[in-house]
Coordinates of C-alpha atoms and ligand atoms in Angstrom, one line a residue:
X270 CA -30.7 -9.2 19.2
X271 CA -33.1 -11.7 17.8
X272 CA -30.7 -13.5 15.5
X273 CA -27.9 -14.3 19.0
X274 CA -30.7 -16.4 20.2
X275 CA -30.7 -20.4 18.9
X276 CA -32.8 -21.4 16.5
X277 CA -35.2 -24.7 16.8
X278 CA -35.3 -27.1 14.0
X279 CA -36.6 -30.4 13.4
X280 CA -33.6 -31.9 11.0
X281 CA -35.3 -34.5 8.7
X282 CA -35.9 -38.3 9.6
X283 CA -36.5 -36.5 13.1
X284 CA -39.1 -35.9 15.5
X285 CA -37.9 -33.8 18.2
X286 CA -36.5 -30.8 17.9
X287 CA -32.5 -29.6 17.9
X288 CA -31.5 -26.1 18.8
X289 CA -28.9 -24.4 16.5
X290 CA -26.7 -21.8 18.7
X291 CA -23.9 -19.3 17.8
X292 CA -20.6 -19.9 20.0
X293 CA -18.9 -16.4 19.0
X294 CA -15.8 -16.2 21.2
X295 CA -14.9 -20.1 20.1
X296 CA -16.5 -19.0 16.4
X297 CA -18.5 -22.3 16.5
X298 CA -22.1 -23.3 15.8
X299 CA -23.2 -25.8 18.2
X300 CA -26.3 -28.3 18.4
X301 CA -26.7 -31.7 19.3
X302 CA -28.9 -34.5 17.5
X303 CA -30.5 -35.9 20.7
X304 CA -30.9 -34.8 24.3
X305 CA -28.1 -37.5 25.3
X306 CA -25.9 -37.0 22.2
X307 CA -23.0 -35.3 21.6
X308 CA -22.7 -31.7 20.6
X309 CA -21.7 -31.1 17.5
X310 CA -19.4 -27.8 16.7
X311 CA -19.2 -26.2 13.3
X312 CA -16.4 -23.8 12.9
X313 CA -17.7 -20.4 11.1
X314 CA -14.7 -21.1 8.7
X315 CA -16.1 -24.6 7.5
X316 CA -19.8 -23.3 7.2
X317 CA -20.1 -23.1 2.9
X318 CA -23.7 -21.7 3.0
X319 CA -26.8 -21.3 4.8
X320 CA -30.2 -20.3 3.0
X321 CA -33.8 -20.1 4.7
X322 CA -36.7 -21.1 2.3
X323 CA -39.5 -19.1 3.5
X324 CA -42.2 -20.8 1.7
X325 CA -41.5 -24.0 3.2
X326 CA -39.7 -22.9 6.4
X327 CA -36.7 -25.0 5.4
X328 CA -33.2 -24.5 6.7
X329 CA -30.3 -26.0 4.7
X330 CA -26.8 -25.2 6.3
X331 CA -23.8 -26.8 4.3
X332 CA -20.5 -27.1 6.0
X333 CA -17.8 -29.6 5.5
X334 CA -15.8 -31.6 8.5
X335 CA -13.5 -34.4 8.9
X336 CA -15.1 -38.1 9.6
X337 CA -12.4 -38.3 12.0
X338 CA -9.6 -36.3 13.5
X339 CA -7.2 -38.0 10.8
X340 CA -9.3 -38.0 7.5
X341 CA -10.3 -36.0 4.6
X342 CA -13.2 -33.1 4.6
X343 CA -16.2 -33.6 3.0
X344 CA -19.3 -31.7 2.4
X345 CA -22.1 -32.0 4.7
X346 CA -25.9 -30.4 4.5
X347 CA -28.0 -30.1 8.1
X348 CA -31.8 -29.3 6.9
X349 CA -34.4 -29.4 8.4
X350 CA -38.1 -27.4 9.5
X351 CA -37.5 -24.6 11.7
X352 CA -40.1 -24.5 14.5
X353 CA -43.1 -22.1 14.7
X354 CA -41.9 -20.1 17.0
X355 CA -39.1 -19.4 15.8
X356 CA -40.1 -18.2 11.5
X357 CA -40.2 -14.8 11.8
X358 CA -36.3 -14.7 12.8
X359 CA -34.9 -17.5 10.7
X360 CA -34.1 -15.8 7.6
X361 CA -32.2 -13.3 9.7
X362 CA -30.7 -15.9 11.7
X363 CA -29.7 -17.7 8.8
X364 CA -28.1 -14.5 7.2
X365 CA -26.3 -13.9 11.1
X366 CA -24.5 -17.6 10.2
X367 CA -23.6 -16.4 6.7
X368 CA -22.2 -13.4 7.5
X369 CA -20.1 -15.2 10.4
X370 CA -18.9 -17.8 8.2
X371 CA -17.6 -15.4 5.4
X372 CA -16.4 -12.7 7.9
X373 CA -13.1 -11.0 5.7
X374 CA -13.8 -12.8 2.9
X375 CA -15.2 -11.8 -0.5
X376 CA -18.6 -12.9 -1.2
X377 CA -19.8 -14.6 -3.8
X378 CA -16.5 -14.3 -6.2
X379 CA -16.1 -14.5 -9.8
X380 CA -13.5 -17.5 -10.8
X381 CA -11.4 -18.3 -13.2
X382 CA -10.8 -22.1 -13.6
X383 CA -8.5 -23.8 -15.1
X384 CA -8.9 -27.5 -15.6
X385 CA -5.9 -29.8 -16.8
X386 CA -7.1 -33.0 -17.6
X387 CA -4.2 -34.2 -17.8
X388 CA -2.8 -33.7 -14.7
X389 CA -1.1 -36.7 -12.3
X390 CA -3.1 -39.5 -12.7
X391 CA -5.9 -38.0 -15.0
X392 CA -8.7 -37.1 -12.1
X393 CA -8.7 -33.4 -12.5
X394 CA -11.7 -32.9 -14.4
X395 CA -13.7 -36.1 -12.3
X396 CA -12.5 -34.1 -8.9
X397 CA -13.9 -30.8 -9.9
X398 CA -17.3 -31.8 -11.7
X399 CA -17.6 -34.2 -8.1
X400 CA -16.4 -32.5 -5.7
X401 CA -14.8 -28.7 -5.9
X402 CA -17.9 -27.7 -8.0
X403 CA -20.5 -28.3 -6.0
X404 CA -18.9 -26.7 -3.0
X405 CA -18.5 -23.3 -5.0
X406 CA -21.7 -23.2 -6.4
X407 CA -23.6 -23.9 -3.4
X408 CA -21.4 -21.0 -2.0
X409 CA -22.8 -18.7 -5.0
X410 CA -19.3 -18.6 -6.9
X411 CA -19.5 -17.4 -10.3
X412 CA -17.7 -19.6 -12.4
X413 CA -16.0 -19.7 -15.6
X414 CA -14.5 -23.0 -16.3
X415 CA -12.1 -23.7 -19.4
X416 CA -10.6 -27.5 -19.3
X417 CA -7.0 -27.0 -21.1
X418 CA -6.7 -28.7 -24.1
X419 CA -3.1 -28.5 -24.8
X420 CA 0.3 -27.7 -23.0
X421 CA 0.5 -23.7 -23.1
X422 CA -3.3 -23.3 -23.1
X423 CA -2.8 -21.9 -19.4
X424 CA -0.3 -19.3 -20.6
X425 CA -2.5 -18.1 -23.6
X426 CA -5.3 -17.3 -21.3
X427 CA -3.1 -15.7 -18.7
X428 CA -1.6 -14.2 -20.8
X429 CA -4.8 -12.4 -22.1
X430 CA -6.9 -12.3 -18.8
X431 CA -9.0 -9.3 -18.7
X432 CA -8.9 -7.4 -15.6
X433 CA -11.2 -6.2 -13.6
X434 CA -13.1 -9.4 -13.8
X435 CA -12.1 -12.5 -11.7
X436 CA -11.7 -12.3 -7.8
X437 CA -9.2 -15.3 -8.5
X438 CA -7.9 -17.9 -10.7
X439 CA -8.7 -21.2 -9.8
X440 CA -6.2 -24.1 -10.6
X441 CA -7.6 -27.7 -10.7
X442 CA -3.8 -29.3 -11.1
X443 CA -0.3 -29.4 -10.2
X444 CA 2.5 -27.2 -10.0
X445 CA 3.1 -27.2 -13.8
X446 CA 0.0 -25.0 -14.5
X447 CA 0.8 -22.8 -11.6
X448 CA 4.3 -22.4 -13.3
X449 CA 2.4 -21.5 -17.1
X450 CA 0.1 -19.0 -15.4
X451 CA 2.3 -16.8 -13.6
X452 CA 4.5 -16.8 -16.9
X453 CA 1.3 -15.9 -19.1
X454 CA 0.8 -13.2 -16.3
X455 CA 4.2 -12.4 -17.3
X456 CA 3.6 -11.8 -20.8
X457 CA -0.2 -9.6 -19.8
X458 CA -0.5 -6.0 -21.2
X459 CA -0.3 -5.2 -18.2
X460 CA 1.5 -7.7 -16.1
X461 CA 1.6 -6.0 -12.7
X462 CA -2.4 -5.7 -12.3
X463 CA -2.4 -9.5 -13.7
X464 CA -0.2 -10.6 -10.9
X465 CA -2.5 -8.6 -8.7
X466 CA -5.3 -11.5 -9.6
X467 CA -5.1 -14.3 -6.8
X468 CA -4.3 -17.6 -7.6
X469 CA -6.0 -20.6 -5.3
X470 CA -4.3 -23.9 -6.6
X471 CA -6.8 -27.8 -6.2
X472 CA -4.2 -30.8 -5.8
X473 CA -5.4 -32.2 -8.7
X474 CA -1.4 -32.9 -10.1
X475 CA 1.1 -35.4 -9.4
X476 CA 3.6 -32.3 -8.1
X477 CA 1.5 -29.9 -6.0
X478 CA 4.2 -28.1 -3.7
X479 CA 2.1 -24.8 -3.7
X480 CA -0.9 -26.6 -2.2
X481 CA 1.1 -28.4 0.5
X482 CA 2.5 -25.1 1.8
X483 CA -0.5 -23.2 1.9
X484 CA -2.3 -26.0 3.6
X485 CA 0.2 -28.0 5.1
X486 CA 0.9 -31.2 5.5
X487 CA -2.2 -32.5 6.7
X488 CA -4.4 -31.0 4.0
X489 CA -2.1 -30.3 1.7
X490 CA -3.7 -32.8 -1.2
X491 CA -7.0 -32.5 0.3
X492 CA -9.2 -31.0 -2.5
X493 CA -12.1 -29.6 0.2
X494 CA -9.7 -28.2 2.3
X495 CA -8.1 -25.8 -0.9
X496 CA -11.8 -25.4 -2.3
X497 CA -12.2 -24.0 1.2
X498 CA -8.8 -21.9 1.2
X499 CA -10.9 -20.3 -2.3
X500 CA -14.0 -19.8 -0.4
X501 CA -11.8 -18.0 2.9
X502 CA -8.5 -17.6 2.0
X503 CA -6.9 -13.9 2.4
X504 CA -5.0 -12.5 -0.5
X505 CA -1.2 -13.2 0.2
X506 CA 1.6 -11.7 -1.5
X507 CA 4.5 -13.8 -2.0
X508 CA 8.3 -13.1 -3.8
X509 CA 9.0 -14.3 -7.3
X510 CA 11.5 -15.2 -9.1
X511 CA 12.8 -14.3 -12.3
X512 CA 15.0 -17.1 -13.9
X513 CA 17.0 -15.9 -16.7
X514 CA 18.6 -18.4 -19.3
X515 CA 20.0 -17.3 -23.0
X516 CA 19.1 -14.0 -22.3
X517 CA 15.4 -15.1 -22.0
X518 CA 13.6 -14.5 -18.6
X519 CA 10.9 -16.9 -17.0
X520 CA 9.0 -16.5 -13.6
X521 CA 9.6 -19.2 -11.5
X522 CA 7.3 -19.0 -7.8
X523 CA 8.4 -22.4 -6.0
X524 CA 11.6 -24.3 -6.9
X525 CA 14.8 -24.1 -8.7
X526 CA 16.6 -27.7 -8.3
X527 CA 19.4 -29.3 -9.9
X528 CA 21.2 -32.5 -8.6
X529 CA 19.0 -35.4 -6.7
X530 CA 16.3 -33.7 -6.2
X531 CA 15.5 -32.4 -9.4
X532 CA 16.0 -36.1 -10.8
X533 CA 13.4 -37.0 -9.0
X534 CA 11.1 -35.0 -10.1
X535 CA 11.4 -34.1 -13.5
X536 CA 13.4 -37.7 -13.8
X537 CA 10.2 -39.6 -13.3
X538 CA 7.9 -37.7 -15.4
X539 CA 7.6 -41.1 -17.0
X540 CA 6.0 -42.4 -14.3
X541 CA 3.2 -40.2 -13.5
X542 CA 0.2 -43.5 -13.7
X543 CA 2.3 -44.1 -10.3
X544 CA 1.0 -40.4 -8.4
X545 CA 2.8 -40.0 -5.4
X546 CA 4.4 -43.3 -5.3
X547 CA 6.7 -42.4 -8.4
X548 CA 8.8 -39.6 -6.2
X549 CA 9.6 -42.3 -3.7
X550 CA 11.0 -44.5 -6.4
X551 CA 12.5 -41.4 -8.0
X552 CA 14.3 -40.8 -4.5
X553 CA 15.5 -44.7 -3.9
X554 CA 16.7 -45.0 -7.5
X555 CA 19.0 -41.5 -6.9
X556 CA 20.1 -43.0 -3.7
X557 CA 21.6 -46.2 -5.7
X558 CA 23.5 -44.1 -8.2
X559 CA 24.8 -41.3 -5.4
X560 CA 26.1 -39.2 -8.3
X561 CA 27.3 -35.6 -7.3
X562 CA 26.1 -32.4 -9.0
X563 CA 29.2 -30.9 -11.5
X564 CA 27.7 -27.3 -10.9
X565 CA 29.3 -23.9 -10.1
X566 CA 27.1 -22.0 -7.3
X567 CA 27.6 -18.6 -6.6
X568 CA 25.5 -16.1 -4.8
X569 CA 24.3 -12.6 -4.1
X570 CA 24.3 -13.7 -0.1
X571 CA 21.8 -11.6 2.0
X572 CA 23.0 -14.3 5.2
X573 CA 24.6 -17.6 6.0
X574 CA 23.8 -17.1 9.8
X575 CA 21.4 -19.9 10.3
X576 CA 20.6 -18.3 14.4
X577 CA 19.4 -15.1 12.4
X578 CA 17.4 -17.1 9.8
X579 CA 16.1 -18.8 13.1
X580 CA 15.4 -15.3 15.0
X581 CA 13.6 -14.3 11.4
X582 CA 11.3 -16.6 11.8
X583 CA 10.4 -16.7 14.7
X584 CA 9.4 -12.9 15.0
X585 CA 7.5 -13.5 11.9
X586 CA 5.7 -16.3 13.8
X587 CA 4.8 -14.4 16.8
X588 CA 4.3 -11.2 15.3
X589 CA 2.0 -13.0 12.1
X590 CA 0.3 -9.6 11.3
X591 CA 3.9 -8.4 10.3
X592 CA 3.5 -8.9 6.3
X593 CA 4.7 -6.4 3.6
X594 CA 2.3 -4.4 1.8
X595 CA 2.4 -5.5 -1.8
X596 CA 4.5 -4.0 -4.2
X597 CA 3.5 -0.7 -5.1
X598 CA 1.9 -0.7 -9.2
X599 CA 4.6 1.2 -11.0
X600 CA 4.9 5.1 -12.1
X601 CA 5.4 3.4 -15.8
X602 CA 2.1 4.2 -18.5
X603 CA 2.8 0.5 -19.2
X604 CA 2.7 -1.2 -16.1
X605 CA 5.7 -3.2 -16.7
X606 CA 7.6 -5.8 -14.7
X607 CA 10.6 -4.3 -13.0
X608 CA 13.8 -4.9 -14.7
X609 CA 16.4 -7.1 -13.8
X610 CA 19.1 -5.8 -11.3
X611 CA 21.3 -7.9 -11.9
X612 CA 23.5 -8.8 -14.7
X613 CA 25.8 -12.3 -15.7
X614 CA 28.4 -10.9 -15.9
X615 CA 28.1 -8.7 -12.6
X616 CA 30.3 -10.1 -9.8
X617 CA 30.5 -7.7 -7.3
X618 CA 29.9 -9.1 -3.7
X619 CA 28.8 -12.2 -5.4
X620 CA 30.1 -15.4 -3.4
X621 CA 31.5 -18.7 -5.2
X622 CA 29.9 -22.1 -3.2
X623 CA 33.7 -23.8 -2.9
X624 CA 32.3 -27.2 -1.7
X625 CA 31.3 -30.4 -4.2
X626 CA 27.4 -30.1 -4.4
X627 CA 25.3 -33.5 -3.9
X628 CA 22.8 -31.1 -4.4
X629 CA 21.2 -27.9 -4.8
X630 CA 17.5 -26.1 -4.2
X631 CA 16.3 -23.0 -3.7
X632 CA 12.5 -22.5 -2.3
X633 CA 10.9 -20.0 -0.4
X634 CA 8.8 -22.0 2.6
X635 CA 10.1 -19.9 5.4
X636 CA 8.8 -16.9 4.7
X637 CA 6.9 -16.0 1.4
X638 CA 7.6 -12.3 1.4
X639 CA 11.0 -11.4 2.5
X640 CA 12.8 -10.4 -0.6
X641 CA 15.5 -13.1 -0.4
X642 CA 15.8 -16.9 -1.9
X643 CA 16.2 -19.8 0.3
X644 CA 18.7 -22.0 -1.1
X645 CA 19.8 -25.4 0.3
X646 CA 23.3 -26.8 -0.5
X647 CA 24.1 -30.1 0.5
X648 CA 27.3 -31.4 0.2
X649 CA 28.5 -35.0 -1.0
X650 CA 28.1 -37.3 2.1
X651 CA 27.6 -41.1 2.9
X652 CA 24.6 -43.2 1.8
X653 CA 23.6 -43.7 4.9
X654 CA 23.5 -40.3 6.0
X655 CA 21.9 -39.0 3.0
X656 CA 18.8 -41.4 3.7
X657 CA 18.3 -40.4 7.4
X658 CA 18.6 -36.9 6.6
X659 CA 16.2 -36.8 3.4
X660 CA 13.7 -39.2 5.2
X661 CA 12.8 -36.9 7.9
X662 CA 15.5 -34.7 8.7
X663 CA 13.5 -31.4 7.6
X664 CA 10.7 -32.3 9.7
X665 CA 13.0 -32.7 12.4
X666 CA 15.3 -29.8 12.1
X667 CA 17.8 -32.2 12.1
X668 CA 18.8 -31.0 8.3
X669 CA 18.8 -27.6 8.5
X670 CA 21.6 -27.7 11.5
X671 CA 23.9 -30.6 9.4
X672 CA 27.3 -29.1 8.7
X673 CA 26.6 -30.4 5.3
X674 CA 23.9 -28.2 4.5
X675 CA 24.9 -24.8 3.2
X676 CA 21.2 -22.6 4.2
X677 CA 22.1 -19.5 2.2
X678 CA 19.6 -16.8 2.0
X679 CA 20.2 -14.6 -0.7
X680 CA 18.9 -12.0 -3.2
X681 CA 20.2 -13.9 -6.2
X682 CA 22.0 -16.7 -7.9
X683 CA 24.8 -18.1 -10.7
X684 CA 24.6 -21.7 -11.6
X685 CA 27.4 -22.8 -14.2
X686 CA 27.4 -26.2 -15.3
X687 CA 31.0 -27.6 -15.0
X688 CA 31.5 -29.5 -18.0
X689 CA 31.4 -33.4 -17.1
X690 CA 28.3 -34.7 -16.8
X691 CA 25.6 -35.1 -19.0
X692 CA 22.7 -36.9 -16.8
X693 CA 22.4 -33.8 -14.3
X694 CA 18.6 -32.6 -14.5
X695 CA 17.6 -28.9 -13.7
X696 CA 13.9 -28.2 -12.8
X697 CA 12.3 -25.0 -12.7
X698 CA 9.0 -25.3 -10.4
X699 CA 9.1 -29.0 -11.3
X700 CA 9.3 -28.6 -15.1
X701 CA 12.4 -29.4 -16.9
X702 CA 15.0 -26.6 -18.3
X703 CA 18.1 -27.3 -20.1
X704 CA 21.4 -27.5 -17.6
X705 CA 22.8 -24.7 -19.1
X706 CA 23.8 -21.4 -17.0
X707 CA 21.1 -19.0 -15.9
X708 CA 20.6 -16.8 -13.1
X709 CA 18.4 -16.3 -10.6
X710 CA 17.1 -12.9 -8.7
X711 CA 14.3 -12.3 -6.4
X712 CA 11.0 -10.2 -7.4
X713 CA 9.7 -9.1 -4.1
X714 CA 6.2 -9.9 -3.7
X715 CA 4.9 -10.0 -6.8
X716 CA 2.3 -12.9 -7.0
X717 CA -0.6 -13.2 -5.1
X718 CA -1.7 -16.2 -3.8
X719 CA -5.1 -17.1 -2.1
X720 CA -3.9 -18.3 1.6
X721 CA -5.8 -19.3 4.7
X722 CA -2.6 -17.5 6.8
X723 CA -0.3 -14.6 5.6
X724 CA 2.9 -17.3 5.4
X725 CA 3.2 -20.6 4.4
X726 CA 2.4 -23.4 6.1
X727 CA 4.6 -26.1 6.2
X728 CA 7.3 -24.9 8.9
X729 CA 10.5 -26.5 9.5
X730 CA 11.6 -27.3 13.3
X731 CA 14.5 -25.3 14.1
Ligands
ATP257 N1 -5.0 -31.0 -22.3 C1 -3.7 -31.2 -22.1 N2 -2.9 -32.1 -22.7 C2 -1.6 -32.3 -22.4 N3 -0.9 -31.5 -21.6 C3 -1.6 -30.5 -20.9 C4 -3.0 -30.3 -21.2 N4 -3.3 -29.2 -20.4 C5 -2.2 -28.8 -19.7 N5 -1.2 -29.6 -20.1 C6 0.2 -29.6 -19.5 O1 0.3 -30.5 -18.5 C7 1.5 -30.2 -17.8 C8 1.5 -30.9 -16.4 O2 0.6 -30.2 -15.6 P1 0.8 -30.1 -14.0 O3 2.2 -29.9 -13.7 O4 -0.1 -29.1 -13.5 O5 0.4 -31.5 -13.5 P2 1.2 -32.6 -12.8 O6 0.5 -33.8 -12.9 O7 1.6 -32.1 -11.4 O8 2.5 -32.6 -13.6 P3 4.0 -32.5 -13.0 O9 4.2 -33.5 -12.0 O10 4.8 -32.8 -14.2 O11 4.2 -31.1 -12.6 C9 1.6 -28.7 -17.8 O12 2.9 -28.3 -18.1 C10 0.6 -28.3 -18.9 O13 1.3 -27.5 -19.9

């Protein structure tokens, strides 16, 4: 065929000519400036748009890469006067790159975007207009942008999202407006259909947990790479979790924390013109006070057997096609959430946690779809250990083997405050809750997240 053939163009500020070639089998498109330079490949996935201009016999390819193997993406544009010879096939050739780049992906989607402009250190709405913007129009996104204007704005439009209209909600913030958004989903006419709607969060906050495991470490705050991840990401569907407290019932998709780690986050909200910075001063500051957590933990256990939690993963990683199919839309007229299985007062085969609790987490990183909650109990231990393992003892593995560290994987979850303590914070996908009890069950797969992999990224060693 005519399009597999390269293409000749003379880029601009040029005079000789470069030849533009399809690599399929290593989904690259390759060319190289000069005779003796380098070649330059293109991944299909970072290719954002390729148009032809008849008229003028212009080619304009946009694509976005990395300066070097270390830093950040950002947008690029090859243009350039194809050759003579080679007109009559370039708008074909051009659509041939297209319909490589966006090979299982949705075309030219219709997005929701939320703004905050509030968000960590106030750069949301200077990040989209700048940067995420331009990428999605150039890839003929359809957008409809609202900037929130108030705490609960997020909710109210979830909460009344038509369906039927948006491909995806777009999220220019941190975890906070994730958190509203899934609750005003919550609150929808018909909440299973809204949870149906993809979310595709932009680091734009000062906590942005989602974005680091669907992108990793790496790229994890980069804003191209999740304005990509909107652009190609596959629709993912990931458990939920509904957190009950005084009988009312909130949706909680990330973290439930209580102990160090929940000072640190909701304990330095004060701090947010730091960014980052202020969770590393949140961490040293819990590390001077060493304060255990005066919680009871009990559990709905599913398994304590950290080899079969290991075995689970790894069949999920070499078998990655192996994801649930979403949770069927229910029988009821009214599409309603499912109700709760669980009651407080239920305590058949629930387990109480006997140990003194330094502190407590539960978060679903390992896998996003298996029905149960990760929780992490770590004991009360020594300064000094604490500091080693915190520092880098997930990335090692290191923590998830420590004797100290109950890994419970469960299908829900009692907290009772002990009474003692009044300086104990609880955070609910970084936002603070009161301590007070509340339970915690899983929702399998009800979200949908935008994702450029069918599991989260960020894996522990184990
Ligand atoms: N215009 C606004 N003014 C004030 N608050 C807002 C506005 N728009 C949204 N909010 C609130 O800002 C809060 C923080 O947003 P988000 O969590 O996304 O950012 P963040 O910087 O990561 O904050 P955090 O670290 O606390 O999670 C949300 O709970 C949301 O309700």
């Amino acid at each position: 065929m005519a399009v597999d053939r390269p293409i000749h163009v003379v880029l601009a500020g040029k005079k000789e000519d470069t030849s533009l070639t399809f690599e399929d089998t290593t989904r690259v498109l390759r060319w190289f400036l000069a005779p003796k330079s380098p070649v330059v490949d293109v991944s299909y996935r970072n290719v954002v748009a390729s148009t032809f201009r008849e008229d003028h016999h212009h080619l304009e390819i946009s694509y976005v890469s990395r300066k070097a193997k270390n830093s950040p993406y950002v947008i690029n544009k090859l243009q350039g006067q194809v050759k003579e010879s080679d007109r009559d096939v370039a708008g074909e050739w051009s659509r041939a790159l297209t319909e490589r780049a966006y090979e299982g992906a949705r075309r030219n989607p219709r997005l929701k975007v939320l703004v905050n402009p509030k968000s960590g250190v106030g750069k949301a709405v200077k990040t989209f207009t700048a940067v995420i913007e331009p990428i999605l129009r150039t890839a003929g996104c359809l957008l409809d942008v609202v900037h929130t204007t108030r705490s609960g704005h997020a909710h109210e439009i979830a909460s009344q999202i038509p369906l039927d209209t948006y491909d995806a909600v777009v999220i220019v913030s941190g975890d906070g407006l994730i958190h509203e958004v899934f609750n005003g989903f919550a609150d929808h006419s018909k909440p299973r259909k809204a949870f149906a709607i993809p979310l595709a969060p932009i680091p734009a906050g000062s906590g942005n947990a989602l974005s680091l495991n669907l992108l990793g470490l790496k790229d994890g705050f980069d804003c191209v790479a999740a304005t990509m991840n909107i652009l190609k990401g596959k629709r993912m569907n990931v458990d939920l979790f509904s957190f009950t407290q005084n009988g009312k019932r909130t949706i909680s998709f990330m973290t439930q924390s209580i102990g160090m780690v929940a000072n640190i986050d909701v304990g330095t909200d004060h701090l947010r013109w730091m960014g980052d910075a202020r969770f590393t001063y949140g961490f040293l500051r819990e590390l001077v006070k060493m304060k255990p957590c005066p919680v009871e933990l009990s559990y709905k256990a599913d398994t304590l057997d950290k080899k079969m939690m290991v075995e689970g993963l790894k069949e999920r990683r070499d078998y990655p096609g192996k994801a649930k199919p979403p949770l069927q839309p229910t029988e009821d007229k009214d599409d309603r959430l499912p109700s709760l299985k669980y009651s407080n007062h239920d305590a058949d085969g629930w387990t109480v946690h006997k140990k003194p609790l330094m502190d407590y987490m539960a978060f679903p990183v390992s896998l996003p779809d298996d029905g149960v909650i990760d929780i992490v109990a770590r004991g009360v231990s020594a300064r000094g250990n604490l500091l080693s393992s915190t520092l880098d003892g997930w990335a090692n593995g290191q923590e998830f083997w420590n004797e100290n560290v109950t890994y419970i994987k469960a299908r829900a979850f009692r907290i009772k405050p002990l009474p003692a303590d009044t300086q104990t914070r609880l955070a609910i996908d970084g936002e603070e809750f009161p301590l007070e009890e509340f339970q915690v069950e899983v929702i399998p797969r009800l979200g949908t997240l935008l994702s450029p992999q069918d599991h989260y990224a960020i894996e522990f060693k184990v």
